[in-house]
Short mmCIF file of C-alpha atoms in Angstrom, two decimals:
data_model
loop_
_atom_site.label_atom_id
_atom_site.label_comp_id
_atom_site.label_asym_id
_atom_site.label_seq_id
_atom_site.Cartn_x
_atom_site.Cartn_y
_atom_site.Cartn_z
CA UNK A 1 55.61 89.49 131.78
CA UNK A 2 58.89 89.41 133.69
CA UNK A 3 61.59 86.46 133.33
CA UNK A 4 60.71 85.72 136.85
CA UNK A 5 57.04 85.42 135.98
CA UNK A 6 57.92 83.23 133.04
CA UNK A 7 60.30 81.20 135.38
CA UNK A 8 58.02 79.93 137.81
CA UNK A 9 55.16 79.32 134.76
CA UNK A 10 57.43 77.24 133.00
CA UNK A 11 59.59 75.08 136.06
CA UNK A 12 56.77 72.29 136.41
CA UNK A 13 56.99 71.63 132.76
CA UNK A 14 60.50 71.50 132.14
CA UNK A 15 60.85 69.48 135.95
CA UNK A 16 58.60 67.02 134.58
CA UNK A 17 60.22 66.95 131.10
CA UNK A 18 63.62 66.66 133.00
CA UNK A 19 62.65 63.54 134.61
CA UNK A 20 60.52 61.85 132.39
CA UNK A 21 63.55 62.05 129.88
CA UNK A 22 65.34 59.82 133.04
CA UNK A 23 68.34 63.13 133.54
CA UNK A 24 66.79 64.16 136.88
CA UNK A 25 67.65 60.09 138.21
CA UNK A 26 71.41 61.29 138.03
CA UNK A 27 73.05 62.79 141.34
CA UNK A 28 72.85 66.49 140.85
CA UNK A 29 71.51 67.05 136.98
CA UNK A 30 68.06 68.39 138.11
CA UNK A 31 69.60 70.46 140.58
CA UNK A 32 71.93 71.98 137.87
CA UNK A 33 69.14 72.10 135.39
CA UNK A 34 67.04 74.06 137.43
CA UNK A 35 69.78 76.11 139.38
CA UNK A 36 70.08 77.68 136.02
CA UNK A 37 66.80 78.78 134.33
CA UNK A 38 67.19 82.06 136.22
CA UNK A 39 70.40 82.86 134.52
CA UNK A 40 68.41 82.81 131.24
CA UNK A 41 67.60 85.89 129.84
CA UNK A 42 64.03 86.49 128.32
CA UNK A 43 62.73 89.58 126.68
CA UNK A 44 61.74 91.93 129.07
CA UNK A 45 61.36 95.38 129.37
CA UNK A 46 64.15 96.08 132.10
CA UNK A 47 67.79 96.98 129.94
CA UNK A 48 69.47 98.49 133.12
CA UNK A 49 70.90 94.97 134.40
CA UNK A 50 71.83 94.14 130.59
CA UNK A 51 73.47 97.40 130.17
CA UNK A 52 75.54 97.00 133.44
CA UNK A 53 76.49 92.82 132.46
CA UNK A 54 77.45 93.85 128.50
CA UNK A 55 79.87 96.46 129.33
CA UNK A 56 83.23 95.65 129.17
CA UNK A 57 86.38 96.96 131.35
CA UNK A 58 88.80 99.44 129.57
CA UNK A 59 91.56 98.80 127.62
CA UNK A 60 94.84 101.00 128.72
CA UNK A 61 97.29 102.00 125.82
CA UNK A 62 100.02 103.45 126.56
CA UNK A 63 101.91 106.16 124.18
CA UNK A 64 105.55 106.54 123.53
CA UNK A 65 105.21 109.79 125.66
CA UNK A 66 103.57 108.13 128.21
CA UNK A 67 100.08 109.19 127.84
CA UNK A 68 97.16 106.73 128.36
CA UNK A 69 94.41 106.06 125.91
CA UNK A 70 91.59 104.55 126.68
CA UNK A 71 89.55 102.08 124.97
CA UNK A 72 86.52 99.95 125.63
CA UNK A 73 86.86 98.37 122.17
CA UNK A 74 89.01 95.40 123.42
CA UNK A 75 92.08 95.88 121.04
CA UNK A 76 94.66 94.61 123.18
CA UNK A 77 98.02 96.63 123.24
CA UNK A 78 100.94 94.70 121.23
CA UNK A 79 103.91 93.86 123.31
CA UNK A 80 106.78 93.18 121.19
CA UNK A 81 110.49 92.54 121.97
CA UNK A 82 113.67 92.25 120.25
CA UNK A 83 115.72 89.23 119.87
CA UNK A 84 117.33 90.28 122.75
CA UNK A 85 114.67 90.76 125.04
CA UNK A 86 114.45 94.46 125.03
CA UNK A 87 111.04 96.17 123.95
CA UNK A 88 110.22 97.36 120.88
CA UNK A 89 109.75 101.02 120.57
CA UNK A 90 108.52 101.60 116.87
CA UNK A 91 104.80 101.96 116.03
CA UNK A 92 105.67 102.74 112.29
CA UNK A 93 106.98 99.34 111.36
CA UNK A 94 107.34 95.90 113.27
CA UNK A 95 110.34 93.63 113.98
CA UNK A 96 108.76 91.63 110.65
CA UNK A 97 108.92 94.77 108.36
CA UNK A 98 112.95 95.24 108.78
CA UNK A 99 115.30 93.39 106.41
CA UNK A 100 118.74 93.36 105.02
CA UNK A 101 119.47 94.97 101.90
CA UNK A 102 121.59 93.87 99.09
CA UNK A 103 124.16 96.13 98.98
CA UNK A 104 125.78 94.34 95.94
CA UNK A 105 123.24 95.29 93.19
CA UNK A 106 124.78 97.13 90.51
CA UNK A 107 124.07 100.63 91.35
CA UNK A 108 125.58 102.03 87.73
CA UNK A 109 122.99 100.18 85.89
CA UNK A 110 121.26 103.10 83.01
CA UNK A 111 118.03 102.21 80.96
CA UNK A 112 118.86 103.96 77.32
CA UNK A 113 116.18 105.62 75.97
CA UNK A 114 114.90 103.62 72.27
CA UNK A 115 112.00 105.33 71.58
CA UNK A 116 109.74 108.29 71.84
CA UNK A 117 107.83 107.31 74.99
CA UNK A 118 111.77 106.48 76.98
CA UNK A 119 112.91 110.01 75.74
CA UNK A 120 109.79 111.78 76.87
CA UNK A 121 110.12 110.00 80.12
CA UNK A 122 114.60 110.74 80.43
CA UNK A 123 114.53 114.70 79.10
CA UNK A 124 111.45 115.32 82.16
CA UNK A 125 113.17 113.92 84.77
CA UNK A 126 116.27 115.65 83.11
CA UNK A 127 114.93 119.37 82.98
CA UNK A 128 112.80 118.40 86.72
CA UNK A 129 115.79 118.06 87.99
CA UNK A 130 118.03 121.11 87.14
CA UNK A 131 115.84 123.23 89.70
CA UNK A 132 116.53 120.85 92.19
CA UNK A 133 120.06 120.98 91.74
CA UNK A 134 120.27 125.28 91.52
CA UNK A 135 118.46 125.48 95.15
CA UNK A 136 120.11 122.47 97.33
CA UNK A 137 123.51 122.69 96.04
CA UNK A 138 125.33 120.08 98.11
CA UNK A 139 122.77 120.89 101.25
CA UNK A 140 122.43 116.73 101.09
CA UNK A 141 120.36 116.27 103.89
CA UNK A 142 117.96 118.73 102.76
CA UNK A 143 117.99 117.63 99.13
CA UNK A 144 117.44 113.81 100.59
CA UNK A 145 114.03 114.83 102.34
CA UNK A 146 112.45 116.56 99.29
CA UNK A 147 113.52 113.93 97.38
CA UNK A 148 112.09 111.22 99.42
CA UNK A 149 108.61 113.08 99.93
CA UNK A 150 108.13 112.89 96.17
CA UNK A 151 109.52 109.48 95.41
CA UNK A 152 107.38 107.77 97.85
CA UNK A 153 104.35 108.90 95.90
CA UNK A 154 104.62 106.68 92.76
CA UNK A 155 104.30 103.25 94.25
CA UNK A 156 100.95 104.89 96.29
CA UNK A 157 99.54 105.97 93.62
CA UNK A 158 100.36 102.79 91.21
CA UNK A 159 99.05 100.56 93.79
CA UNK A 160 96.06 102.50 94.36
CA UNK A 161 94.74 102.84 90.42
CA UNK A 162 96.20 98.96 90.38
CA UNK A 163 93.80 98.37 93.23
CA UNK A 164 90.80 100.01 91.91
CA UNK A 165 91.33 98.29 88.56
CA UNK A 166 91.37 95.01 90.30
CA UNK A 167 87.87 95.80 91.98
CA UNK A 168 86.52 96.83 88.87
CA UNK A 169 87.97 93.66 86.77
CA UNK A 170 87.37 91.39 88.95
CA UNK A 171 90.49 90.24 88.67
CA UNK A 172 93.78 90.00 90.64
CA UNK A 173 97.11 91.64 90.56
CA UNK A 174 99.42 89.46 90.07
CA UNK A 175 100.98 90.69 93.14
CA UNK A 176 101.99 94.55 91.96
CA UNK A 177 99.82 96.24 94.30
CA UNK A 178 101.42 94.63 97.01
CA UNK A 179 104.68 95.14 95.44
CA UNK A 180 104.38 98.91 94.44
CA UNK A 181 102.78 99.78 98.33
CA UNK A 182 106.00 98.00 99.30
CA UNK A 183 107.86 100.39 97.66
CA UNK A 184 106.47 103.37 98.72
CA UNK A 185 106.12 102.44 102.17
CA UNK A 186 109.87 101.55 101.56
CA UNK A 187 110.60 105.23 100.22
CA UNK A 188 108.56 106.62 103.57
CA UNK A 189 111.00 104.99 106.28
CA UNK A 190 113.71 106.74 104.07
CA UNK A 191 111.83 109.70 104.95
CA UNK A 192 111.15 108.92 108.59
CA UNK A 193 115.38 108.05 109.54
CA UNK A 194 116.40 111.44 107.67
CA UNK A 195 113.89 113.42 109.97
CA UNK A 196 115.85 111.99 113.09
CA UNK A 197 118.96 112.94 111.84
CA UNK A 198 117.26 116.85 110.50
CA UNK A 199 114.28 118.90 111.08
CA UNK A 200 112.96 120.82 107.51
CA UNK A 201 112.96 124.49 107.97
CA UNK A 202 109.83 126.14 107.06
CA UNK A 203 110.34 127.24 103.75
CA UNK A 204 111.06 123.53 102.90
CA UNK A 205 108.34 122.62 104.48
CA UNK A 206 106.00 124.58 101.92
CA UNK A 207 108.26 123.55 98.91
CA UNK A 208 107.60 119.84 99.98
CA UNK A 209 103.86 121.06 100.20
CA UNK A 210 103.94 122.71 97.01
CA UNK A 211 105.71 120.18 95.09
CA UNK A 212 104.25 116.93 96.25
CA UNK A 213 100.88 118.59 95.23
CA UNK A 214 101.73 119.18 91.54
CA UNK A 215 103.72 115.72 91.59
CA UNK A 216 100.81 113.93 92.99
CA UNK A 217 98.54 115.01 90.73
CA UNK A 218 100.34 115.43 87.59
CA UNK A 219 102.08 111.56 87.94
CA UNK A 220 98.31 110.45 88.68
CA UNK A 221 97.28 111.50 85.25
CA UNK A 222 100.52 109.96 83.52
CA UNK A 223 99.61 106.58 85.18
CA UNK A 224 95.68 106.80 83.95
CA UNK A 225 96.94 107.96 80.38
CA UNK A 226 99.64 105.34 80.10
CA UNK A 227 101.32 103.00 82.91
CA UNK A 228 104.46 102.31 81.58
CA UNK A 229 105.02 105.63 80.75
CA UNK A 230 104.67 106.23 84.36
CA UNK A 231 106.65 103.51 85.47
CA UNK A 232 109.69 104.62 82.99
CA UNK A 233 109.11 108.16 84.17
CA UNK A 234 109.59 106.36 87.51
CA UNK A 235 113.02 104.35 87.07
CA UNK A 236 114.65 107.44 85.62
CA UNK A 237 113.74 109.03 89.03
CA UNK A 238 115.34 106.62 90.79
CA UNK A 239 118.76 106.47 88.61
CA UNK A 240 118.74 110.01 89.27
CA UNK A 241 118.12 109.34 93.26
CA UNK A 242 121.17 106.71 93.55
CA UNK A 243 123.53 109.55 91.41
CA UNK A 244 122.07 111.72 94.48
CA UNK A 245 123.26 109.46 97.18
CA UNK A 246 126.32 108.31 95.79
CA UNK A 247 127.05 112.18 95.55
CA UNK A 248 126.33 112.03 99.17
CA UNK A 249 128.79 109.33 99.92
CA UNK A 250 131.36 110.89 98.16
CA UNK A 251 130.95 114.01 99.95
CA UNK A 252 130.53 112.02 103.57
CA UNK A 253 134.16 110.07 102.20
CA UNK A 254 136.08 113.24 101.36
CA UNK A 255 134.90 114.56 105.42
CA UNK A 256 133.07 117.83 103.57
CA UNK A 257 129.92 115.71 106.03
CA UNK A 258 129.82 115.06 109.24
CA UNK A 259 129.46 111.00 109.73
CA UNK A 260 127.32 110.99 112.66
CA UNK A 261 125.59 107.61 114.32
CA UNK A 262 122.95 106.13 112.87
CA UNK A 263 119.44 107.20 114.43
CA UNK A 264 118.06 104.09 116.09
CA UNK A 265 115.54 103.78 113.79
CA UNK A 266 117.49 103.21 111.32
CA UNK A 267 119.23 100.59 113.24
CA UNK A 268 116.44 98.32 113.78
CA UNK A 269 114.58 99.07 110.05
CA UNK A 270 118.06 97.67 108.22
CA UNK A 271 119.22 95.41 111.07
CA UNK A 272 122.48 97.72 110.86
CA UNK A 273 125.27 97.49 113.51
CA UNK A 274 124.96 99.39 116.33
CA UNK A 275 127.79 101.44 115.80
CA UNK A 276 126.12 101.92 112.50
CA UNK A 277 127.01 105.35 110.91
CA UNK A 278 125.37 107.83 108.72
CA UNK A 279 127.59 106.27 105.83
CA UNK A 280 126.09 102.91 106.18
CA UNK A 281 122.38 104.84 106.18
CA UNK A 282 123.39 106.16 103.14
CA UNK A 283 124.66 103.28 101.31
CA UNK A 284 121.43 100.87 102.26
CA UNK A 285 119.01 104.02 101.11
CA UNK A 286 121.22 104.07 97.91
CA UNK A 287 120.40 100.25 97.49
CA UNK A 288 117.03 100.25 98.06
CA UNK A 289 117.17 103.16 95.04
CA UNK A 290 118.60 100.81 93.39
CA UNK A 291 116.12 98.30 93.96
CA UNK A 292 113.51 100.65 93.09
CA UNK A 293 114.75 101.61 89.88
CA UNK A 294 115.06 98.28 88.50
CA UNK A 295 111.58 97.25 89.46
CA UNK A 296 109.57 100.11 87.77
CA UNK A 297 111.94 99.54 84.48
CA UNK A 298 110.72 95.93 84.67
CA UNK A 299 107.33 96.93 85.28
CA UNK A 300 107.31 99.50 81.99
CA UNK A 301 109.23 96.98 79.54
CA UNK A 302 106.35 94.31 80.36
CA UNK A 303 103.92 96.86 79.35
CA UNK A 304 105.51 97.71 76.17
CA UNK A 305 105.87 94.11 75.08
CA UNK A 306 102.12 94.50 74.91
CA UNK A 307 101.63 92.31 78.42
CA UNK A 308 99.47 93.94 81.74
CA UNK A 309 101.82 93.78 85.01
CA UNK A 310 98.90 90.80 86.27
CA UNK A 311 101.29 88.36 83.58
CA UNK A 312 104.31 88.73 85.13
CA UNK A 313 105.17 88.50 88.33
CA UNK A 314 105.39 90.87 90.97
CA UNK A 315 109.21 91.25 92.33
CA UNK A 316 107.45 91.56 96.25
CA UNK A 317 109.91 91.38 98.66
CA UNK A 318 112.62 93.11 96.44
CA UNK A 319 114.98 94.62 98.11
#
């Protein structure tokens, strides 16, 4: 039976109901009643006029190159500005995400190694490094992207196996796998302002291939076997990455580098100056090494105390 059919079975029933119940005494109720039992929408067997009034207009997005996508989904487009009024032209972080680091952590700080697990962890990133050293030389830039393609990978993959263990638990965090994604996100950007200042050749290319494939997997299996030996493993990464940058200072300092502008990016993630030079790039990345270094040396000495990382907590927002 149609909805019209149904319509004119069921108006003397609900005109009667309508004014028994005393709303069709009142100027214009029945009227309005009435006016709309055709808008109501029984089952029926005809979907072409429901198909036509459920679809929704297009959503227009509009790339960074200029290039439209289009969307029927209904995700609005963000439109965000600076403080100044200008737009925002990043996609890979918002205004929200950029900080200013402390530049006056102690960036000479050295865990000592006091037992086996600390020595194991010092003499690998000791003889992992030597390579490193024979093949980029003082090619800084270079050396800075390998190094920050494999440094972002140990806060991914501790928040991840924290993540899973907190779905399997039941159980929260404490905050670390929120802190650790923070940190490799953190170790990314580093990545993302060196690649507007450089473009990898291919060869480095496949060595970033290569090695971020044995890294991955290799510093996946420390973490499952033992946590704070990854986390130790970890900090004496990072001591070794703030000896790389301060190398890098030196080397910008004694004019053997060129000090070029900052990339914009770079800019806006560390609220820099705008005459911001590769110099002050350097010695924020150094800081947030810094940063790094001291948090996954916290996060190993509260496992070897005998405590899980959930105890303490997390050091989010450390920078």
């Amino acid at each position: 039976m149609s909805s019209r059919s149904i319509y004119r079975t069921l108006r003397p029933v609900l005109s009667s109901s309508v004014l028994s119940s005393g709303l069709g005494n009142g100027h214009g109720i029945k009227g309005h009643v009435i006016s709309h039992l055709p808008t109501i929408r029984f089952l029926s067997s005809d979907t072409s006029s429901s198909a036509t009034e459920n679809s929704q207009p297009e959503n227009h997005v509009r790339t960074a190159d200029g290039k439209v996508i289009s969307t029927y989904w209904g995700i609005p487009p963000t439109k965000i500005t600076k403080p100044d009024g200008s737009a925002w032209k990043w996609n890979c972080f918002q205004p929200w995400d950029s900080y200013k680091p402390d530049v006056s952590i102690d960036v000479t700080k050295h865990h000592k190694p006091s037992n086996f697990t600390d020595k194991f962890a010092y003499w690998t990133v000791q003889t992992l490094k030597i390579p490193v050293q024979l093949f980029f030389q003082r090619k800084h830039m270079c050396h800075a992207m390998l190094l920050e393609t494999v440094a972002a990978v140990p806060g991914m993959v501790g928040g991840m196996l924290l993540h899973l263990k907190s779905l399997r638990r039941f159980e929260q965090s404490g905050g670390w796998i929120k802190a650790l994604l923070e940190e490799a996100e953190n170790e990314r950007m580093h990545l993302m302002t060196f690649i507007e200042l450089s473009q990898p050749k291919w060869y480095e290319r496949a060595i970033v291939f290569a090695v971020q494939g044995v890294f991955f997997n290799a510093y996946f299996l420390s973490y499952v076997i033992s946590p704070k030996l990854a986390h130790r493993i970890t900090g004496y990464l990072e001591e070794e990455a703030v000896n790389s940058y301060t190398e890098f200072l030196n080397d910008i300092d004694a004019g053997k580098f060129e000090n070029s502008p900052a990339p914009a990016i770079a800019i806006d993630y560390w609220r820099l100056p705008k005459d911001a030079t590769l110099r002050d790039v350097v010695f924020v990345i150094r800081a947030d090494e810094a940063h790094h270094r001291d948090i996954n040396h916290y996060a190993s000495d509260i496992q070897f105390q005998g405590r899980e990382l959930k105890e303490a907590p997390a050091p989010i927002g450390y920078h």
